[in-house]
Short mmCIF file of C-alpha atoms and ligand atoms in Angstrom, two decimals:
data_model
loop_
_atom_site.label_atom_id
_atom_site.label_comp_id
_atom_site.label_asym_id
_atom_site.label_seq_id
_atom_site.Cartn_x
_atom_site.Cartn_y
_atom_site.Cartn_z
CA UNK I 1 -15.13 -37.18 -7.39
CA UNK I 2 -13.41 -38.01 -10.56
CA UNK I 3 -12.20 -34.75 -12.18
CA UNK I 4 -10.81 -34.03 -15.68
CA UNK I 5 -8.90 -31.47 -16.59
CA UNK I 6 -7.60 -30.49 -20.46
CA UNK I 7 -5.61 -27.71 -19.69
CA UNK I 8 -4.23 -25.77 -22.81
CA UNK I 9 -7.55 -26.48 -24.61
CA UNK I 10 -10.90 -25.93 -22.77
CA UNK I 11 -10.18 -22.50 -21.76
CA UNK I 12 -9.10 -19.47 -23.32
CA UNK I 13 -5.59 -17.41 -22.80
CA UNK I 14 -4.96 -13.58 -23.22
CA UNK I 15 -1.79 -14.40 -25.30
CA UNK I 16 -1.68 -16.34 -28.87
CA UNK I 17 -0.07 -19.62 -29.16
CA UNK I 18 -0.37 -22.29 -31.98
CA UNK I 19 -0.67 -25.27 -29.94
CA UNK I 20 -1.80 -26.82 -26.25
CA UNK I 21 1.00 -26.33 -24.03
CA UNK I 22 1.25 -27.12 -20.34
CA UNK I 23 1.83 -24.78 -17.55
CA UNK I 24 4.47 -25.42 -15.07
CA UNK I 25 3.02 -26.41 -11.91
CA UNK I 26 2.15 -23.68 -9.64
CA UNK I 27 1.44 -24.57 -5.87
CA UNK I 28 -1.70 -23.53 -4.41
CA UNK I 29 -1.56 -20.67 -1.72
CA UNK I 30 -2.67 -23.01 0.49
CA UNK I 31 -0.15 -26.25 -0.24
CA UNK I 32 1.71 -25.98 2.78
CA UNK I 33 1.31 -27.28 6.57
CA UNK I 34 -0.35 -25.09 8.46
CA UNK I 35 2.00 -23.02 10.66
CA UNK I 36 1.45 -21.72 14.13
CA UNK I 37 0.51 -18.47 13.87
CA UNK I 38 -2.20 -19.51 11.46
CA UNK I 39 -3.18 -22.35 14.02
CA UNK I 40 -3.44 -19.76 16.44
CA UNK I 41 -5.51 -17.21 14.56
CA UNK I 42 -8.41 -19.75 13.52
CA UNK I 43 -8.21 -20.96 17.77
CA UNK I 44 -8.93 -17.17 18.70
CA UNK I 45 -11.19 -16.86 15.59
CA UNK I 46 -13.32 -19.57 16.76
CA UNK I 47 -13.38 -19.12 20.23
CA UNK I 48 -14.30 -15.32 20.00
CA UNK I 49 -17.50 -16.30 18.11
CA UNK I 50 -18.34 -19.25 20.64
CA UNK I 51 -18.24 -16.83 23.18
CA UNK I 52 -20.47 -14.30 21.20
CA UNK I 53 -18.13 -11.93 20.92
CA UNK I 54 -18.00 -11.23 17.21
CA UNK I 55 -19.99 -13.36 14.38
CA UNK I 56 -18.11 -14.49 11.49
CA UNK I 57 -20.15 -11.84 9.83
CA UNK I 58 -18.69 -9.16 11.45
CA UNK I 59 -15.36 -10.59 10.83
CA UNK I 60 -16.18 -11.31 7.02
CA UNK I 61 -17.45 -7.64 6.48
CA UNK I 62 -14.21 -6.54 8.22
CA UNK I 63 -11.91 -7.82 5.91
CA UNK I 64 -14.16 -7.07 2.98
CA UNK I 65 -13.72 -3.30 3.70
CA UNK I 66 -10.00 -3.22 4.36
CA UNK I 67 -9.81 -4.99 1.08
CA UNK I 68 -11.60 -2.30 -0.53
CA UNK I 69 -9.54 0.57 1.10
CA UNK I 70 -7.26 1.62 -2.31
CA UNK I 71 -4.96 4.15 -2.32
CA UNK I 72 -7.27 6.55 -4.13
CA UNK I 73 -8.54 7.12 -0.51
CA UNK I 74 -4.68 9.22 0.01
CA UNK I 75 -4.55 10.48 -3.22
CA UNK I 76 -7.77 12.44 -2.83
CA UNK I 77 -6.10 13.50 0.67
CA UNK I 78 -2.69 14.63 -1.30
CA UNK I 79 -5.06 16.15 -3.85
CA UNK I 80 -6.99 18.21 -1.20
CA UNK I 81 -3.28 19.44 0.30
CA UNK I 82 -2.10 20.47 -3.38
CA UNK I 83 -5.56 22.61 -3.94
CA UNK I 84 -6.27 23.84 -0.49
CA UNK I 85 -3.18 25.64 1.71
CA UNK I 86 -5.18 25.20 4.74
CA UNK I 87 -5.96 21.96 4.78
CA UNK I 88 -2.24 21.30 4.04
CA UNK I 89 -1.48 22.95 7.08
CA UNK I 90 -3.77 20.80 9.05
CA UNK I 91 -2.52 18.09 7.53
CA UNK I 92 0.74 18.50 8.41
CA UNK I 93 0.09 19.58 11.94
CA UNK I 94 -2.68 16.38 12.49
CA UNK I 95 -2.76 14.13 9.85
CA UNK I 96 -5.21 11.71 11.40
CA UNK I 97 -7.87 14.33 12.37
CA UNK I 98 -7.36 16.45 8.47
CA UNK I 99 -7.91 12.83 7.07
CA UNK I 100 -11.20 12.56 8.97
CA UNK I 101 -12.40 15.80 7.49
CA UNK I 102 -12.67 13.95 4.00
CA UNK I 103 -14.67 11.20 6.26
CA UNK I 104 -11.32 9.07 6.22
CA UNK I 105 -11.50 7.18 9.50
CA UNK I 106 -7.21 6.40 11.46
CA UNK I 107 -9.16 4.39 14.00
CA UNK I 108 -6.59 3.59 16.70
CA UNK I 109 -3.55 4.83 14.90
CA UNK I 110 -2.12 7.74 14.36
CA UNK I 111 -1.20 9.30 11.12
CA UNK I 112 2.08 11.30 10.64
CA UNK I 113 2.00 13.16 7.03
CA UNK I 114 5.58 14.25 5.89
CA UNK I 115 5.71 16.59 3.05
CA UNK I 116 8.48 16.29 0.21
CA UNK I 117 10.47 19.18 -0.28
CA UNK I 118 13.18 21.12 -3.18
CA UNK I 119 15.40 20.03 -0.35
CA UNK I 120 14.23 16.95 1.68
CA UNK I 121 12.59 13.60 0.54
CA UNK I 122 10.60 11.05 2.64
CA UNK I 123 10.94 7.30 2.24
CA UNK I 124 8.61 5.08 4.65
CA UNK I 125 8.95 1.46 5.91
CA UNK I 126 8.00 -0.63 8.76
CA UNK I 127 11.51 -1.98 9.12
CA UNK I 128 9.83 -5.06 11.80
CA UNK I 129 6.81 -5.89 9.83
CA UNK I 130 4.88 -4.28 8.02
CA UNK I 131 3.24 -1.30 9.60
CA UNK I 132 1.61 0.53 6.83
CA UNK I 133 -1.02 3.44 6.68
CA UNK I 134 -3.77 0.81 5.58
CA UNK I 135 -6.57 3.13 6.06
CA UNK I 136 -5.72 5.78 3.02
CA UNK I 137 -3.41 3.71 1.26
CA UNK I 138 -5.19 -0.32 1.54
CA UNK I 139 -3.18 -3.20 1.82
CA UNK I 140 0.52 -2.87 1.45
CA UNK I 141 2.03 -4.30 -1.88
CA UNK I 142 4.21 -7.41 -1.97
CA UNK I 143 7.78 -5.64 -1.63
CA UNK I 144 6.83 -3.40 1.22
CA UNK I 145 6.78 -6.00 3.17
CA UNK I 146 9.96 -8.11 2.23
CA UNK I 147 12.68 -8.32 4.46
CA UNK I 148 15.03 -6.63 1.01
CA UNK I 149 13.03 -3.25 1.26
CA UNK I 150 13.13 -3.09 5.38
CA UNK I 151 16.38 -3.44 5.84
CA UNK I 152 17.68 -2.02 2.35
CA UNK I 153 15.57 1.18 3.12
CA UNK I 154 17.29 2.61 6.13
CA UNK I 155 20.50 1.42 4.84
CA UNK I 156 20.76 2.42 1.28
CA UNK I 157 17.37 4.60 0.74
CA UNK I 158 19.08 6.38 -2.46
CA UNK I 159 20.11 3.15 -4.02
CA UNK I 160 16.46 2.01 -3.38
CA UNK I 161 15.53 4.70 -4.63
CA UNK I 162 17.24 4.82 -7.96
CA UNK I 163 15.80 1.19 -8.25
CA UNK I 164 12.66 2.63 -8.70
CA UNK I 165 13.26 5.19 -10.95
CA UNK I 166 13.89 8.15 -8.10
CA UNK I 167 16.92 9.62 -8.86
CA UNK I 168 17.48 12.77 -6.25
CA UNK I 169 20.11 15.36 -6.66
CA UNK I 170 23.05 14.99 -4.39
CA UNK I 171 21.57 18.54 -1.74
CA UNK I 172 18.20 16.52 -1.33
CA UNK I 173 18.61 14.93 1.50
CA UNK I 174 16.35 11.52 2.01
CA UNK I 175 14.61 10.93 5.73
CA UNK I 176 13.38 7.25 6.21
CA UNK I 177 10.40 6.52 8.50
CA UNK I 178 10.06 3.99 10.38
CA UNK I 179 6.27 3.02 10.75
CA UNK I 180 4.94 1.48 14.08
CA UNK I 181 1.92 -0.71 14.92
CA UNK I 182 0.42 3.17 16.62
CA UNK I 183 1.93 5.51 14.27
CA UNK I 184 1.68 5.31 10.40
CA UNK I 185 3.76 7.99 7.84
CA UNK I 186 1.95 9.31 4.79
CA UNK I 187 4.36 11.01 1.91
CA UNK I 188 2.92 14.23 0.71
CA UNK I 189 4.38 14.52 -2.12
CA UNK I 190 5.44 17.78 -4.66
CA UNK I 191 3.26 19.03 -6.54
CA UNK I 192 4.02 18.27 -10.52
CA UNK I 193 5.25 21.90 -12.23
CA UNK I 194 2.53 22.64 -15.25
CA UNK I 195 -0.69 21.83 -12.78
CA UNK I 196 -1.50 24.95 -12.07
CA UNK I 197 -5.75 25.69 -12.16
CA UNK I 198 -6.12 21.68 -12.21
CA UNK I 199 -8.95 20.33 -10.34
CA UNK I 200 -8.63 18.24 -7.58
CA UNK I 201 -9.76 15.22 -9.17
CA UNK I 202 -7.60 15.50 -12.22
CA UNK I 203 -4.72 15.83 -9.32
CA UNK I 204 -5.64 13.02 -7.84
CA UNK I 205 -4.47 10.96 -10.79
CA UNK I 206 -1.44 12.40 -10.68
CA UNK I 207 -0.57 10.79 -7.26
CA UNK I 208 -0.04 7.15 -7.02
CA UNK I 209 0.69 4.51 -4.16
CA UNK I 210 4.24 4.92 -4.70
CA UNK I 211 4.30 8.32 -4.11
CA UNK I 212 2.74 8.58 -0.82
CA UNK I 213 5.10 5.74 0.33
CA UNK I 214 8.12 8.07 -1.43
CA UNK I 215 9.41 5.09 -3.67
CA UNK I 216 8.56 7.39 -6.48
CA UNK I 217 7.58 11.02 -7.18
CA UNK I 218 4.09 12.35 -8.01
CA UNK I 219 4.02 12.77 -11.58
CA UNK I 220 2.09 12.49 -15.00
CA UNK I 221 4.61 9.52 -16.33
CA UNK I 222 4.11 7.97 -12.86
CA UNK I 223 0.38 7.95 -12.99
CA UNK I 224 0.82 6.23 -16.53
FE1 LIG X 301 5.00 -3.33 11.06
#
């Protein structure tokens, strides 16, 4: 079907410009040849549903609600371990079972929380893949899982670090974790000074993804 397109003048852009210009091409996510793994995936895709095994309902509701896991889902649990010394302590001891309390499911996997310290920070990667603690946190962001941050991370965590903003003082000393497909790390991190009487939901916003993966340090500029 014949199909015209005027770019730069039958839709609108979020930015001002005098005249029509043309974007540069941009490839479409799915330009290139097919590889094998992906080969393989729609081959075990389709033969699990000719067999009855799942429906592509199932498998479309699936991914709908591992899209819609966000990392408020951890903050809520970091909130909870800020407001309630008990539950921190659970936490700490069993993070997958504490995170079921607030009716957050680990399935399969377990959940290792490591709390940040005066003296000790945490910094997590999956230094194979891409391991990440999907079910409080949702899908992993772009640079988690480039081969720059795995390797960089348990070679030069404080220079990572200071990349994103995280300067620590020369007596904290930084522990990387290395995630695995049965064990996932969650950062607790500290507490901001000046929250003291704040609800749990206003603490909440004080803890972002970053945080919990110990790129970055709970605080009001960071949840900005
Ligand atoms: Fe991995």
């Amino acid at each position: 079907m014949a199909h015209t397109h005027e770019h730069g003048r039958d839709h609108d852009h979020d930015h001002d410009h005098g005249a029509p210009h043309r974007h540069p091409p941009r490839a479409d996510h799915d330009d290139r040849p097919v590889s094998y793994y992906q080969v393989m995936t729609t081959a075990v895709f389709e033969l699990l549903i000719e067999k009855g095994v799942v429906t592509a309902a199932e498998v479309r509701s699936n991914i709908e609600a591992m899209d819609g896991r966000t990392p408020e889902q951890g903050a809520r649990v970091v909130a909870r371990a800020w407001s309630d010394p008990a539950f921190r302590g659970r936490l700490l001891a069993d993070g997958t079972a504490a995170c079921q309390e607030l009716g957050i499911e680990m399935g399969p996997t377990r959940l290792v929380v490591v709390e940040n310290t005066d003296q000790v920070h945490n910094l997590v990667v999956c230094t194979l893949c891409s391991c990440y603690p999907r079910m409080v946190l949702g899908r992993p962001p772009d640079w988690y899982k480039s081969r720059a941050y795995r390797s960089r991370a348990v070679r030069e965590p404080r220079a990572v670090l200071a990349e994103f903003g995280t300067r620590l003082g020369d007596g904290v000393t930084v522990r990387v974790h290395d995630s695995t497909a049965d064990m996932r790390y969650l950062v607790l991190p500290r507490r901001p000074a000046g929250t003291q009487g704040w609800s749990e939901e206003k603490l909440a916003r004080l803890v972002t993804r970053d945080s919990m993966i110990g790129v970055a340090e709970a605080s009001e500029a960071a949840a900005l």
